[in-house]
Coordinates of C-alpha atoms in Angstrom, one line a residue:
T7 CA 0.0 0.0 0.0
V8 CA 1.3 3.4 -0.9
F9 CA 0.3 6.4 1.2
C10 CA 0.2 9.9 -0.4
Y11 CA -0.3 13.1 1.5
G12 CA -2.0 16.1 -0.1
Q13 CA 0.1 19.0 -1.4
T14 CA -0.5 22.2 0.6
R15 CA 1.8 24.5 -1.5
S16 CA 0.8 26.0 -4.8
L17 CA 3.0 26.6 -7.8
N18 CA 3.4 30.3 -6.8
D19 CA 4.8 29.2 -3.4
F20 CA 7.5 27.2 -5.1
I21 CA 8.3 30.0 -7.5
Q22 CA 8.5 32.6 -4.7
Y23 CA 10.7 30.3 -2.6
A24 CA 13.1 29.8 -5.6
R25 CA 13.2 33.5 -6.3
D26 CA 14.1 34.3 -2.7
N27 CA 16.8 31.6 -2.5
N28 CA 18.4 31.6 -5.9
A29 CA 22.1 32.5 -5.8
T30 CA 22.2 33.7 -9.4
L31 CA 19.4 36.1 -8.9
K32 CA 20.9 37.4 -5.7
D33 CA 24.3 37.9 -7.4
L34 CA 22.7 39.9 -10.2
Q35 CA 20.8 42.1 -7.7
S36 CA 24.1 42.7 -5.9
Q37 CA 25.8 43.7 -9.1
I38 CA 23.1 46.2 -9.8
L39 CA 23.5 47.7 -6.4
S40 CA 27.3 47.7 -6.9
N41 CA 26.8 49.7 -10.1
L42 CA 24.6 52.2 -8.2
V43 CA 27.4 52.6 -5.7
D44 CA 29.9 53.1 -8.6
S45 CA 27.6 55.9 -10.0
Q46 CA 27.7 57.6 -6.6
I47 CA 31.5 57.2 -6.3
L48 CA 31.8 58.8 -9.8
R49 CA 29.5 61.7 -8.7
A50 CA 31.6 62.2 -5.6
T51 CA 34.9 62.3 -7.4
T52 CA 33.7 65.2 -9.5
K53 CA 33.4 67.4 -6.4
T54 CA 36.2 69.1 -4.5
Q55 CA 38.0 66.7 -2.1
L56 CA 39.4 68.0 1.2
N57 CA 42.1 66.1 3.0
F58 CA 43.8 66.9 6.3
V59 CA 47.3 65.4 6.9
S60 CA 49.0 65.8 10.3
N61 CA 52.1 64.5 12.0
E62 CA 52.4 64.6 15.7
M63 CA 55.4 63.5 17.9
Y64 CA 55.7 63.8 21.6
A65 CA 58.9 63.0 23.5
P66 CA 58.0 62.1 27.0
V67 CA 60.1 62.8 30.1
I68 CA 59.0 60.9 33.2
K69 CA 60.8 61.7 36.6
G70 CA 63.8 63.0 34.7
W71 CA 64.1 60.0 32.4
G72 CA 63.4 60.2 28.7
Y73 CA 64.2 62.5 25.9
D74 CA 66.1 65.7 26.2
E75 CA 63.6 68.6 26.1
I76 CA 66.2 70.9 24.4
I77 CA 66.8 68.5 21.5
T78 CA 63.3 67.3 21.0
N79 CA 61.5 70.5 21.9
I80 CA 59.1 68.2 23.8
A81 CA 56.7 67.8 20.8
Q82 CA 56.5 68.5 17.1
V83 CA 53.2 69.0 15.4
S84 CA 52.6 69.7 11.8
G85 CA 49.4 69.8 9.8
M86 CA 48.4 70.4 6.2
V87 CA 45.0 70.9 4.5
Q88 CA 44.8 69.8 0.9
A89 CA 42.0 70.5 -1.5
T90 CA 41.9 68.7 -4.9
K91 CA 39.5 68.9 -7.8
T92 CA 39.4 66.6 -10.8
F93 CA 38.4 68.3 -13.9
L94 CA 36.7 66.0 -16.4
S95 CA 35.1 67.1 -19.6
K96 CA 31.4 66.8 -19.8
G97 CA 31.7 64.3 -22.6
N98 CA 34.0 62.1 -20.6
L99 CA 31.7 62.2 -17.5
A100 CA 28.6 61.6 -19.6
T101 CA 30.3 58.6 -21.2
Q102 CA 31.1 57.1 -17.8
Y103 CA 27.6 57.6 -16.6
R104 CA 26.2 56.1 -19.8
R105 CA 28.5 53.1 -19.4
I106 CA 27.2 52.5 -15.8
A107 CA 23.6 52.9 -17.0
L108 CA 24.1 50.4 -19.8
Q109 CA 25.7 47.9 -17.4
N110 CA 22.7 48.3 -15.1
Q111 CA 20.3 47.8 -18.0
S112 CA 22.2 44.7 -19.1
L113 CA 22.1 43.3 -15.6
R114 CA 18.4 44.0 -15.2
D115 CA 17.7 42.3 -18.5
T116 CA 19.8 39.3 -17.4
L117 CA 18.0 39.2 -14.1
L118 CA 14.6 39.2 -15.8
L119 CA 15.6 36.4 -18.2
S120 CA 17.0 34.4 -15.3
Q121 CA 13.7 34.8 -13.4
K122 CA 11.7 33.7 -16.5
D123 CA 14.0 30.7 -16.9
L124 CA 13.6 29.8 -13.2
I125 CA 9.8 30.1 -13.4
R126 CA 9.7 28.0 -16.6
G127 CA 11.9 25.3 -15.0
I128 CA 9.8 25.1 -11.8
T129 CA 6.6 25.1 -13.8
E130 CA 7.8 22.2 -16.0
Q131 CA 8.8 20.2 -12.8
Y132 CA 5.5 21.0 -11.2
I133 CA 3.5 19.9 -14.3
S134 CA 5.7 16.8 -14.6
T135 CA 5.2 15.9 -11.0
Y136 CA 1.4 16.5 -11.3
G137 CA 1.4 14.2 -14.3
D138 CA 3.2 11.5 -12.3
Q139 CA 0.6 11.9 -9.6
L140 CA -2.2 11.5 -12.0
T141 CA -0.6 8.4 -13.5
V142 CA -0.2 6.8 -10.0
E143 CA -3.9 7.6 -9.2
Y144 CA -5.0 6.1 -12.6
T145 CA -2.8 3.0 -12.1
K146 CA -4.2 2.5 -8.6
E147 CA -7.8 2.9 -9.8
L148 CA -7.2 0.5 -12.7
Y149 CA -5.6 -2.0 -10.3
D150 CA -8.5 -1.8 -7.9
V151 CA -11.0 -2.4 -10.7
L152 CA -9.0 -5.4 -12.0
K153 CA -8.8 -6.9 -8.5
Q154 CA -12.6 -6.7 -8.2
E155 CA -12.9 -8.3 -11.6
S156 CA -10.4 -11.0 -10.6
E157 CA -12.7 -12.2 -7.8
L158 CA -15.6 -12.4 -10.2
L159 CA -13.6 -14.2 -13.0
K160 CA -12.2 -16.6 -10.4
K161 CA -15.7 -17.7 -9.5
L162 CA -16.7 -18.0 -13.1
A163 CA -13.6 -20.1 -13.9
Q164 CA -14.4 -22.4 -10.9
A165 CA -17.9 -22.8 -12.2
N166 CA -16.6 -23.5 -15.7
V167 CA -18.4 -20.5 -17.3
I168 CA -15.0 -19.3 -18.7
K169 CA -11.9 -21.2 -19.5
Q170 CA -9.2 -21.6 -16.9
T171 CA -6.6 -20.3 -19.4
E172 CA -8.6 -17.1 -19.9
F173 CA -8.6 -16.5 -16.1
L174 CA -4.9 -17.2 -15.9
A175 CA -4.2 -14.7 -18.8
F176 CA -6.3 -12.1 -16.9
D177 CA -4.4 -13.0 -13.7
I178 CA -1.1 -12.2 -15.5
T179 CA -2.5 -8.8 -16.6
L180 CA -3.6 -8.2 -13.0
Q181 CA -0.1 -9.0 -11.7
Q182 CA 1.5 -6.7 -14.3
Q183 CA -0.8 -3.9 -13.3
E184 CA 0.1 -4.5 -9.6
L185 CA 3.8 -4.3 -10.5
S186 CA 3.1 -1.1 -12.4
Y187 CA 1.2 0.4 -9.5
L188 CA 3.8 -0.6 -6.9

């Protein structure tokens, strides 16, 4: 006897689970986000950059031990503020923005195609499994009908209404159906 339990999830549940857990889709989404960050970095590099550079040195003297205050002047501090600006032509900048936009569009298209392929693959598996389930149900139903007929044909063969060979041929068919069902 084979026990089957009813399916509680729909095709959409399987598709959503696959979308949420597919490594390829996550990778493509991460690449799209990375390109957005690249765009922000490019925008930031066109603005004036301020840097502060400093060097500090302290020569400690503790209870008369340490560095000579006359030679080291106790501490040395220096600092520098630096401002830089990258000058890019508008054409160069527009080309770089366009390159990033085209990469994003390509990644979005690849993402959509990957999602469609994933949906197609899961749908094919779902339909195939459903077909297998229907085949099992049909085979069981046919086996049950043949079992009922077997009892009737056995009585008819014992009463010599039908030939014993006809019953044996039917019994072979019944056994084949039982093997197919199992």
